[in-house]
Every structure is written in C-alpha cells, then in structure tokens.
Short mmCIF file of C-alpha atoms in Angstrom, two decimals:
data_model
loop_
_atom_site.label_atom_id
_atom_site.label_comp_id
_atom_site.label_asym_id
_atom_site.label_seq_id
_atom_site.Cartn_x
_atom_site.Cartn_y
_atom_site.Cartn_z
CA UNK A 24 129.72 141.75 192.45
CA UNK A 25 132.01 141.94 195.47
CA UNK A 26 130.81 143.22 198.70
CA UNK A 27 133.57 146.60 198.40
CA UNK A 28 131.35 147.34 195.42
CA UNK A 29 127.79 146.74 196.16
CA UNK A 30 129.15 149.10 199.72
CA UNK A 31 130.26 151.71 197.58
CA UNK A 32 126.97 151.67 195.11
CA UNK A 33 125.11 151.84 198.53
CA UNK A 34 126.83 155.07 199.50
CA UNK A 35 126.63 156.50 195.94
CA UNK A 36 123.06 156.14 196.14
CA UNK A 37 122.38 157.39 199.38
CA UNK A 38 124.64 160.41 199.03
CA UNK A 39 122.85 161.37 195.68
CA UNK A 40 119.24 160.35 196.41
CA UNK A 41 119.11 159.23 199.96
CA UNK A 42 118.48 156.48 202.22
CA UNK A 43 115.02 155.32 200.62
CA UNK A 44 116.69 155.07 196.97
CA UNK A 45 119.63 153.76 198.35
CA UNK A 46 117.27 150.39 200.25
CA UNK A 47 115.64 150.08 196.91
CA UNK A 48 118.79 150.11 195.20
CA UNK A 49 121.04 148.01 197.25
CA UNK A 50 118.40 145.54 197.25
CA UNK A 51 118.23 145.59 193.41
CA UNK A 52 121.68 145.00 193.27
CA UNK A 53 121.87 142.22 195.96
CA UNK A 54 118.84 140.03 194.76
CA UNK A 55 119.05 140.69 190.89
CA UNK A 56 115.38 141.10 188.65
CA UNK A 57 112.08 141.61 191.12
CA UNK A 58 108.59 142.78 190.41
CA UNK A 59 107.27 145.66 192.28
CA UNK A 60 105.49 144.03 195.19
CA UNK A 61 108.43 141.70 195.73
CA UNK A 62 110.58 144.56 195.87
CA UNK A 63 107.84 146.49 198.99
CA UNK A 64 107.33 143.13 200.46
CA UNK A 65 110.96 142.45 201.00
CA UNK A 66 112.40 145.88 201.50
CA UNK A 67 109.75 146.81 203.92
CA UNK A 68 108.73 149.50 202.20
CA UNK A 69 104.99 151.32 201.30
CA UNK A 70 104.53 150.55 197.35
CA UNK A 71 103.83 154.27 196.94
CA UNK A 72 107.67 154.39 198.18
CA UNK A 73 108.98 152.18 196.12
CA UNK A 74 107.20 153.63 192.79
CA UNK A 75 108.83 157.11 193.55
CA UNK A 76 111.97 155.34 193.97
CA UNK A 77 112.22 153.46 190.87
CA UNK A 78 111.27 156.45 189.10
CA UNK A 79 114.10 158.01 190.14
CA UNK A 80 116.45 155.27 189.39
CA UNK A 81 115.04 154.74 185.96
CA UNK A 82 115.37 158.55 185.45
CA UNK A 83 118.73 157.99 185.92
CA UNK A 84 118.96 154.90 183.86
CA UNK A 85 120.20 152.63 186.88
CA UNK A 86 117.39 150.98 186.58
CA UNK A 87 115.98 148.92 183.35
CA UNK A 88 112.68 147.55 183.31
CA UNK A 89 111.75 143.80 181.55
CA UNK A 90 108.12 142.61 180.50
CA UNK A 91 108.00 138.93 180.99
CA UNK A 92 105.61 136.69 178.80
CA UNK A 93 102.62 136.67 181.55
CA UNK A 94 102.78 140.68 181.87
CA UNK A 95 104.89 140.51 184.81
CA UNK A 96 107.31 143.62 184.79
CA UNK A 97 110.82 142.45 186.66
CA UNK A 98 112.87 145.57 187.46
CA UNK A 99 117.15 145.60 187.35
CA UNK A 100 119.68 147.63 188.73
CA UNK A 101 122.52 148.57 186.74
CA UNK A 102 125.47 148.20 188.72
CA UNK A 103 128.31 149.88 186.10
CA UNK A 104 126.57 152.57 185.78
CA UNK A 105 125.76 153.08 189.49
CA UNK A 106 129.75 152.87 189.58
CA UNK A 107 130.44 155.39 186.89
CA UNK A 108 128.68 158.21 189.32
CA UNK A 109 132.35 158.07 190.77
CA UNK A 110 133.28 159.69 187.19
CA UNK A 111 130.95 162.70 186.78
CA UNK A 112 133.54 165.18 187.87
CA UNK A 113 135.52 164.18 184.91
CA UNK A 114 132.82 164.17 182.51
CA UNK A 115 132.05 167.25 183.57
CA UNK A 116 135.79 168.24 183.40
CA UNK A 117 136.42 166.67 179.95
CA UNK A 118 133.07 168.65 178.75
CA UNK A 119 134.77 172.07 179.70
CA UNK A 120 138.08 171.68 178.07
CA UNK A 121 136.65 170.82 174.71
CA UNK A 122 133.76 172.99 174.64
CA UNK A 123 133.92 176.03 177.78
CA UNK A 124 132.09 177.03 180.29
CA UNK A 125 128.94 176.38 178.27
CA UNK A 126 129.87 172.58 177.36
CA UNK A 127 130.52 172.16 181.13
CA UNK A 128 127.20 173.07 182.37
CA UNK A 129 124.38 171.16 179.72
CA UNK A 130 126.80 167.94 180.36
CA UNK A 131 126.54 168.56 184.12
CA UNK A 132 122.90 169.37 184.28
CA UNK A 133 122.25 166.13 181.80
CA UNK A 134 123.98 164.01 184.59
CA UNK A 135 122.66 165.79 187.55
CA UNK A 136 118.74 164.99 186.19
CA UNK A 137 119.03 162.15 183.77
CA UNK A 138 116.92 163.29 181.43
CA UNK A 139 115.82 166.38 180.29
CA UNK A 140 114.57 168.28 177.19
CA UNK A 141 116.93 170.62 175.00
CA UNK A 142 115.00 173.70 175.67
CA UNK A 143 114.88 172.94 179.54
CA UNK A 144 118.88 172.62 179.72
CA UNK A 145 119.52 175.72 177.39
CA UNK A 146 117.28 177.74 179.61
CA UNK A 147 118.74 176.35 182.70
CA UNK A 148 122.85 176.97 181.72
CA UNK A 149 122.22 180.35 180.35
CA UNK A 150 120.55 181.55 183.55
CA UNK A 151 123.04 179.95 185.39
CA UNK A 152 125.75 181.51 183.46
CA UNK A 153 123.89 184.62 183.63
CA UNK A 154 124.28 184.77 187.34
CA UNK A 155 128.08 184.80 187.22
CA UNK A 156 128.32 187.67 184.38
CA UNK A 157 128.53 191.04 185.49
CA UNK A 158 125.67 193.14 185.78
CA UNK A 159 123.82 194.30 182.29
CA UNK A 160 125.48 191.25 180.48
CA UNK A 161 123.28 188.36 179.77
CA UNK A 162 123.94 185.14 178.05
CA UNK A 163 121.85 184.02 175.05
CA UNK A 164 119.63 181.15 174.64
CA UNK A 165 120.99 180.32 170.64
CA UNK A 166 124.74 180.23 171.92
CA UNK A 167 123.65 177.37 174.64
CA UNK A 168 121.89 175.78 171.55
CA UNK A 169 125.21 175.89 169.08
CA UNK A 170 127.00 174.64 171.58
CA UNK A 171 124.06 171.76 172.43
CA UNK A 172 124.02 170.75 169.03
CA UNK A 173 127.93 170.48 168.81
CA UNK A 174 127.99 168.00 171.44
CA UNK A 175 125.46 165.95 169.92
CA UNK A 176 127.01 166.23 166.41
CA UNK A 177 129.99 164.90 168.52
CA UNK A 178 127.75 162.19 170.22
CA UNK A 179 128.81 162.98 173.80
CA UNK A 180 125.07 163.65 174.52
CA UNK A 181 121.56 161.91 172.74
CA UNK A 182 118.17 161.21 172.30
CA UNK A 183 116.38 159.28 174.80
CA UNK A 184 114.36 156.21 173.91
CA UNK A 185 110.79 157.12 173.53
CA UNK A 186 107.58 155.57 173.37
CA UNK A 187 106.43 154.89 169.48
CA UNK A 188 103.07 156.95 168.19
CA UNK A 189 100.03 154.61 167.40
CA UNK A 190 98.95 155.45 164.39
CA UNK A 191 95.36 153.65 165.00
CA UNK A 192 92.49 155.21 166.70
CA UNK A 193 91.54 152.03 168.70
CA UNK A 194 95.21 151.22 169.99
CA UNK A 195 93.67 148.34 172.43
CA UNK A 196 95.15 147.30 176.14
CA UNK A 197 97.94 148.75 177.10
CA UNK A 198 100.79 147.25 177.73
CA UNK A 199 101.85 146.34 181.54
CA UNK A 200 104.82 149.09 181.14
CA UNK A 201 105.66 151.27 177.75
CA UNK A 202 108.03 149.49 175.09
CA UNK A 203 110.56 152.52 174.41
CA UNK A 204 112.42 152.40 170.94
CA UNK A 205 115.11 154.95 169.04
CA UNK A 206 116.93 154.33 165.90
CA UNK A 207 120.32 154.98 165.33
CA UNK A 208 119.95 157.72 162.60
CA UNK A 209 117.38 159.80 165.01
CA UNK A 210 120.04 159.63 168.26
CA UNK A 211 121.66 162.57 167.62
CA UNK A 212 119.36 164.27 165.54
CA UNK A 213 118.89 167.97 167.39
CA UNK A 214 115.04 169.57 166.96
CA UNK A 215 114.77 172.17 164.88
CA UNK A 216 113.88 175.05 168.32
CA UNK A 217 113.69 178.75 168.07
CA UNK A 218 114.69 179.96 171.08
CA UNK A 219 114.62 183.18 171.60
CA UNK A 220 115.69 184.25 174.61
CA UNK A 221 118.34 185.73 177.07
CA UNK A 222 119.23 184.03 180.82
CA UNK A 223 117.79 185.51 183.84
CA UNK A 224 119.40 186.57 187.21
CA UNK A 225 117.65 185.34 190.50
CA UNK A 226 115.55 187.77 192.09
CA UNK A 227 114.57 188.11 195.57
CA UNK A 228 111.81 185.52 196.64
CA UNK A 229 108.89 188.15 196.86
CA UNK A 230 109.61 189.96 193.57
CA UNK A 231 111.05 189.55 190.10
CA UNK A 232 113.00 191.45 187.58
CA UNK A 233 109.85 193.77 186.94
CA UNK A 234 108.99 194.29 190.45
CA UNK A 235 105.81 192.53 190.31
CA UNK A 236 104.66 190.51 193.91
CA UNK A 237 105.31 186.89 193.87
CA UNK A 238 101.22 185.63 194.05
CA UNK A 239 100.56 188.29 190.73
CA UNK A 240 103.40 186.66 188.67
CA UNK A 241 102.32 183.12 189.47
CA UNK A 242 98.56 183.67 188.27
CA UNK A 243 100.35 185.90 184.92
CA UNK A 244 102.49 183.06 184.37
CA UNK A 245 100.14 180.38 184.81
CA UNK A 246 97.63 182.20 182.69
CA UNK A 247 99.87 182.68 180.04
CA UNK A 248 101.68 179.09 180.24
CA UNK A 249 102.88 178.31 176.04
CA UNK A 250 103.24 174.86 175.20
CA UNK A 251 107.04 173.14 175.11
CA UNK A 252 108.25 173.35 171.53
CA UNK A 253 110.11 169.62 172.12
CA UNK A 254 108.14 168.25 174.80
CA UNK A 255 108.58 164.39 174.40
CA UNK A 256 111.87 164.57 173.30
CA UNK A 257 114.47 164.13 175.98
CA UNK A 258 118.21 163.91 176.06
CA UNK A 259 120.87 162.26 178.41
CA UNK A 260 124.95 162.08 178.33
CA UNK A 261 126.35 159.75 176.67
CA UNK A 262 129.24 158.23 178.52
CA UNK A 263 130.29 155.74 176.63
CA UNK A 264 131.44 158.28 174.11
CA UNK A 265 133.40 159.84 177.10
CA UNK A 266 134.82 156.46 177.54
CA UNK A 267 135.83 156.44 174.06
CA UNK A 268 137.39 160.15 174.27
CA UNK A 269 139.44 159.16 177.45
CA UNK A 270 140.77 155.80 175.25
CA UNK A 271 141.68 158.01 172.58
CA UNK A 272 143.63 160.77 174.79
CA UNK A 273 145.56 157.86 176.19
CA UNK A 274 146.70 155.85 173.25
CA UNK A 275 148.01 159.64 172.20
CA UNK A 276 149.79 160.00 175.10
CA UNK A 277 151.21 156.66 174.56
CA UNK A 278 152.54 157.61 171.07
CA UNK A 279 153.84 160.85 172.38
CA UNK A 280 156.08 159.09 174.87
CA UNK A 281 157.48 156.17 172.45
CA UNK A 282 157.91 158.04 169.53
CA UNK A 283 157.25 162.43 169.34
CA UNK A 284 154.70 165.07 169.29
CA UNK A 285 154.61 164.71 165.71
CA UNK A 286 153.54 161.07 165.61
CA UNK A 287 150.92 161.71 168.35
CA UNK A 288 149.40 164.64 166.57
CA UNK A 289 149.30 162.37 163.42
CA UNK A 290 147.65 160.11 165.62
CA UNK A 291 145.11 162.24 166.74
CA UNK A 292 144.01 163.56 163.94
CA UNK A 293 143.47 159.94 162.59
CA UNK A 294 141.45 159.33 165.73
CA UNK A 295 139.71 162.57 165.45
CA UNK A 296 138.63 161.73 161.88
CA UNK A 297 136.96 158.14 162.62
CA UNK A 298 135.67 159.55 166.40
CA UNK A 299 132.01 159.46 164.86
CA UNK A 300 131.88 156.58 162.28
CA UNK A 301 133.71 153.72 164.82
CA UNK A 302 131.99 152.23 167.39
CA UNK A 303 133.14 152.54 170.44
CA UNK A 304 133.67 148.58 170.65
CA UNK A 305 135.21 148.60 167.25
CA UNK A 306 138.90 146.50 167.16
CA UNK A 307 139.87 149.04 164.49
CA UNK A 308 138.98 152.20 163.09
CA UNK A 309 137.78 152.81 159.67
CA UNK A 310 140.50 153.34 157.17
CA UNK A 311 142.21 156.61 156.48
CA UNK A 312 143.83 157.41 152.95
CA UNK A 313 147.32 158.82 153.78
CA UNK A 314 145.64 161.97 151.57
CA UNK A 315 142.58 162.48 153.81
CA UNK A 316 144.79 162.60 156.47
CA UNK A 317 147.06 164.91 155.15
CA UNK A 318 143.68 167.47 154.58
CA UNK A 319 142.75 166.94 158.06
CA UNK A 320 145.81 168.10 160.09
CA UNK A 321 145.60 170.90 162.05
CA UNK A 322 145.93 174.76 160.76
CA UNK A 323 149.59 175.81 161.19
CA UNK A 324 151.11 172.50 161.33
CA UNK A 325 153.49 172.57 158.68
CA UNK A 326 154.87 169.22 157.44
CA UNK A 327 154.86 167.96 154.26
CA UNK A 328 153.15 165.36 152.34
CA UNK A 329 156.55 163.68 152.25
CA UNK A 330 157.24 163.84 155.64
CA UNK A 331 153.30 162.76 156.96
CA UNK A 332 154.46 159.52 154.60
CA UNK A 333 157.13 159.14 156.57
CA UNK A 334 155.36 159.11 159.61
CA UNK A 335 152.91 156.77 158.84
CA UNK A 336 155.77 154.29 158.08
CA UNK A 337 157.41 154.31 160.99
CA UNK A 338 154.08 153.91 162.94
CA UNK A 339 152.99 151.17 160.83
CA UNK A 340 156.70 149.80 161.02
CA UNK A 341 156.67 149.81 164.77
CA UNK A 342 156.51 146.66 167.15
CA UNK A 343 153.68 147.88 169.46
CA UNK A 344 151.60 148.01 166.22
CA UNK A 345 149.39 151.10 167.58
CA UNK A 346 149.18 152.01 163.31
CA UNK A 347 148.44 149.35 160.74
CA UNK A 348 148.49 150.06 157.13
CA UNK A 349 144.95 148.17 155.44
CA UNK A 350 145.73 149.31 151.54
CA UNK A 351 147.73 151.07 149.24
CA UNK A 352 144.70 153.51 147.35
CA UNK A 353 145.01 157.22 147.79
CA UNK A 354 148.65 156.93 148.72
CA UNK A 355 148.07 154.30 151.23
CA UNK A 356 145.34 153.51 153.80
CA UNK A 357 145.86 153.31 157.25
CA UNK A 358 143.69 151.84 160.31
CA UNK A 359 144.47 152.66 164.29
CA UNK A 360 144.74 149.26 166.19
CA UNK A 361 142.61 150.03 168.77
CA UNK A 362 142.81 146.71 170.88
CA UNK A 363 146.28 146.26 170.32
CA UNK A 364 146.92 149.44 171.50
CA UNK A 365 144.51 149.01 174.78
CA UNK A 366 146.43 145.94 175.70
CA UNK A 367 149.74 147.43 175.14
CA UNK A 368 148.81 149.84 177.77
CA UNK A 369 147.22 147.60 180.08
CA UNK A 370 150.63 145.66 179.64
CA UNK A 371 152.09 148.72 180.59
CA UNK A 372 150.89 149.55 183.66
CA UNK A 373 150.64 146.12 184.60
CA UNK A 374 154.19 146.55 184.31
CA UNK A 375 154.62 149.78 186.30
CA UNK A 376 152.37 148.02 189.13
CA UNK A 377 155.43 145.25 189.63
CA UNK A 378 158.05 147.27 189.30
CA UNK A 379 156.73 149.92 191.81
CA UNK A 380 155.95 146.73 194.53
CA UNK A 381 158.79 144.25 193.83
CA UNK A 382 161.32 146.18 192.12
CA UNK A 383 162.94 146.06 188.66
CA UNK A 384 164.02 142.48 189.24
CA UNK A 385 160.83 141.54 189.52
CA UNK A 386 159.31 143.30 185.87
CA UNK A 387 162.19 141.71 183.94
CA UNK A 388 160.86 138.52 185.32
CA UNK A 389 157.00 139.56 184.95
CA UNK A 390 158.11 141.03 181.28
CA UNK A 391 159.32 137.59 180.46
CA UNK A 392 156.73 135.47 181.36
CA UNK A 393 154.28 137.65 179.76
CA UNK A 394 156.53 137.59 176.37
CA UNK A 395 156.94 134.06 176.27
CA UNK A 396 153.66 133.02 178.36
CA UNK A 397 155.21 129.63 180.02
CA UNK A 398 158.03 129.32 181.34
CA UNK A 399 159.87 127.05 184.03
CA UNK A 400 162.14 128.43 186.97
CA UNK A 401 164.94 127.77 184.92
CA UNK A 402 164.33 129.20 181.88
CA UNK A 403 163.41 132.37 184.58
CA UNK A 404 166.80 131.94 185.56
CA UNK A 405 168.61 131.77 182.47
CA UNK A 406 166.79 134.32 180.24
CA UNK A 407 166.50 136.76 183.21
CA UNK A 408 170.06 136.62 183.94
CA UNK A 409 169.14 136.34 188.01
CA UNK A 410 170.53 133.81 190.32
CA UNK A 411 168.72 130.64 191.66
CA UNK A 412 167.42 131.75 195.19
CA UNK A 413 166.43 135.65 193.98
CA UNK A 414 164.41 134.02 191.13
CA UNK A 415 162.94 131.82 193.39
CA UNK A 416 162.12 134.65 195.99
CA UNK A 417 160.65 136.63 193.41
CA UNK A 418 158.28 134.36 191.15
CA UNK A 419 157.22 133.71 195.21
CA UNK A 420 156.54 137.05 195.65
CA UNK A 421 154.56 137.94 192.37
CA UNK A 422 152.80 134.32 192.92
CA UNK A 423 151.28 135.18 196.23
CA UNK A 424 150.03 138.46 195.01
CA UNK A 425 147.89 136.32 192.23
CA UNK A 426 150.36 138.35 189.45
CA UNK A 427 151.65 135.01 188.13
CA UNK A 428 150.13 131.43 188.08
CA UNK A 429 151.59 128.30 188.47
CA UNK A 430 150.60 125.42 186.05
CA UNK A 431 151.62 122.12 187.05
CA UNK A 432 152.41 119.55 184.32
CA UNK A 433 151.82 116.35 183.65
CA UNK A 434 154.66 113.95 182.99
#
C-alpha cells in the first residue's frame, strides 16, 4: 500500500471515528496481523482503548479477526474497504434513484452503523422521514419494510454472519473469539416481522408526544421494555452488489454510445435479468433465450420479436464483442461478455487519458501498440503514418509517463 493511501485511510478514519480509531487503524494497516496486547504495547495505548476501538472497526467490517492454532487471535485491517468510505455518497445516491427517499435512508443508516437489525433501521428511517412530512402525516413502519425487503431481494443489503446455536447442553470452553458462519441461501432471507407502527416526530427534551415529564416516561418505558422480535439477526450493505450495479450502468452506457438506445435497453434488460443469479466475479452472465428476453422488456417498448432478433445479431456480430451468442434453443441464447466488455472500457479511457495529455498523435500511436502489442519504432512509423522525429518524440513522451514499455531484444 502506498503512503498517499495509507494517508488518506488515516484521515478517513479519524474524520469518521476519531483520532483513537484512526492510531489503531493506521497501525493495523502499517504493520499487517497483531494480537491485542501487541497492538496497546506498540500504539501506546490502555487495552481498555484498544478493545473499544476494534469494536468499532469490526462493527464496521474494517477489521477481520483470525484464530491461530495456539488460541492466539491476530486482528487485520481491511484497507479496500477503509477506501470505499470515499464512495458512500454514491451508494447512498444510487440507493435513492432506484428505490426513493425510503431506499436512500436504510442504505445510509446501514453504512453509517455497520450493522444493525431490520426492525432498528425501519424504526429509525420512518421517524426520520416523519420529521420532514408535514404536520398530521406520518410514515409507516410496513412501507420501510417493503421497501427493506426489496433491497435484499435485490441483494444490495444482507445478513450478517452470526454465531452458530449449540445444540448441546454442555457446549465446553469457549473459543478464544466466536467462529461466525452464514450460508448463501439464508443471506438475503428477510424475517418474517410484524411491525406495526407509525414514525415519530422529535419532541422537546423534557416532554414527549403525550406530554408526560422526561424521568416518568423513562421508568414507563423501562418497565414496559418488549423483547426485539429479530434480535440476533443483523444486516449490513452490500457493496459489492453496488459495484456490480455501477459495472452494469456503464457497459450500458457504452452500448448506447456505439450503437443506440435500443441496443442499450436490450442490454439492460439482459443485465437486469441475470443481476441476481451471476456473481459479481462471473466472466459471463448466465444465458438468456432470445424468448425470455423478449418477455422481459420493458412495458411500452414496442418492438417486435423480429426486430429484438435483429438486435441481438448485430450485438453478437459486433467487434467489441460486449454480446455473445452461447446456443441456438428458444430462438437463440445469448450471454453478456462481462470481462470483455470491462476491458474494452478500461481500453477506452486508457485511451481518452493519452489523447487528453499528448494529443491525438499520440492515441493513434498508443492504439497501435495496444492492437498489435510489440512493435518497433519503425513499424510506429510506418503503420502510424507519422514522421521519424514526431514518432520518436512521442513513444518518448508516453515512455516516461510509464504508458508504454520498452523491451529490449536479444539478437
């Protein structure tokens, strides 16, 4: 990790948690895996400190925890995700435009806490949206929850790891920390809540909506304290499913540039379809009958069956190779290239990049060498049509700012 980063993790941390989370940290990131004592021994700091602080970081999963073979727990900061703090705004944007107001808040509550249970974050968002209503209107608890369960049906939040239920009475030692464990099929499974409820509006710090003092309606609340229907079960954002949305968006904007809207709503929908059932990592995405995809267009967009055929030939026909055709069942069946179409844009702005610093010159050169990956000053010449000395100035250029390489050969 360069030192620009681990700088910028240390102000991430200290503007979000402070200066003893950000030692802690910085340290974490500097020396790698160290046990607890290591870390208050070297940092300086009381152990009680250091506890609090790791539970924060963990909370915020940029922290993991290891168990070593002699009981010896090694803790590990997590320096991506430290980095992808820098993104929460547009997680938080992204959450709005697909699913309003509502969507916005449970994502940004999720990443402003870590971790939290459903019932906490519906409660939370539809007081908070409760306070910007106008007066006598009050947001319900089961619209927060639809809207909570669409974005885990859409996987852009999920279950937390938990610790597994002993099922015998004498469970023995415990274990030095707790081993946490999830399976795929429970990760976005929602718990079945009835909450019944409306959001509430601030009150002043003495009294509350009924009027009652401050010290009675701690004691009534206290005495009448009901137990959390999902206590145990905790949710976080997922963000590699943002990740995945913001790859998606882009390779549609891609399409919509080369080709039309047409072909980039085609596109879409295609993505749309396999959003759930691809991984994230996945170098394709599962096959698509030209029928199913047909089905799945969106209301109002009128084009044929002969036409969406059409399409999907020209996509499959064209050179960048963002649509690849896998079969010919159900009138053909057709896959989205996702790495192919990741490096083509990566190529892309590459591309942009040396244009924008060198000049045009310059990306017909850089084009050319990435086409045909060798090539000597001469053949730079020739093929790029560019006299002796300007080719020569230019692979110079691009050389010294580590865009090309030079390769010397042996005779």
């Amino acid at each position: 990790m360069t030192q620009a980063e681990i700088k910028l993790c240390s102000l991430l941390l200290q503007e979000h948690f402070g200066e003893i989370v950000e030692k802690i940290g910085v340290h974490l990131i500097r020396t790698g895996s160290q046990p607890l004592r290591v870390i208050a021994h070297d940092t300086g700091t009381s152990l009680d400190q250091v506890k609090k602080a790791l539970c924060v970081l963990i909370q915020h999963n940029l922290v993991i925890y290891q168990v070593h073979k002699r009981g010896v727990v090694e803790y590990e900061a997590q320096c991506s995700r430290v980095l992808r703090m820098l993104r929460y705004p547009r997680y938080i944007y992204t959450a709005k435009t697909l699913y309003s107001d509502t969507g916005e808040l449970i994502v940004e509550e999720l990443l402003l806490n870590g971790k939290m249970t459903m019932s906490a974050v519906v409660k939370k968002v539809a007081d908070r949206l409760t306070e910007t209503m106008e007066d006598g209107k009050t947001m319900d608890y089961a619209e927060v929850s639809n809207t909570f369960m669409r974005l885990a049906d859409t996987h852009f939040v999920q279950r937390c790891p938990w610790v597994p239920a002993t099922e015998n009475s004498d469970p023995g030692p415990l274990p030095p920390a707790p081993i946490l464990v999830i399976s795929e099929k429970d990760m976005y499974l929602v718990p079945k809540l009835s909450l019944i409820g409306k959001g509430k509006r601030r009150r002043s710090s003495d009294e509350d909506a009924t009027g009652e003092p401050k010290a009675k309606r701690t004691k009534h609340s206290t005495d009448n304290k009901e137990p959390i229907p999902d206590d145990g079960i905790y949710w976080q954002a997922n963000l590699d499913r943002f990740h995945q949305h913001f790859r998606d968006q882009a390779i549609v904007s891609a399409v919509a540039n080369r080709m039309d809207q047409t072909s980039s709503e085609i596109v879409r929908t295609m993505l749309r379809m396999s959003e759930i059932t691809t991984p994230s990592a996945a170098p394709f995405t599962q096959p698509l009958s030209s029928n199913e995809i047909f089905r799945s267009l969106p209301v109002g967009y009128n084009i044929s069956k002969q036409v969406l055929d059409q399409y999907l030939t020209l996509l499959a026909d064209d050179p960048l190779e963002f649509v690849g055709k896998s079969g010919d069942s159900g009138g053909g069946m057709y896959v989205i290239n996702l790495h192919k179409a990741l490096g083509s844009l990566a190529t892309a702005t590459l591309e942009s990049v040396v244009q924008e610093r060198f000049g045009s010159r310059c990306a017909r050169i850089f084009r050319l060498v990435l086409q045909k990956k060798h090539l000597e000053q001469k053949q730079v010449e020739d093929l790029a049509m560019i006299p002796a000395k300007e080719a020569k100035d230019m692979l110079y250029k691009m050389l010294s700012g580590n865009f090309i390489s030079l390769q010397v050969g042996c005779q």
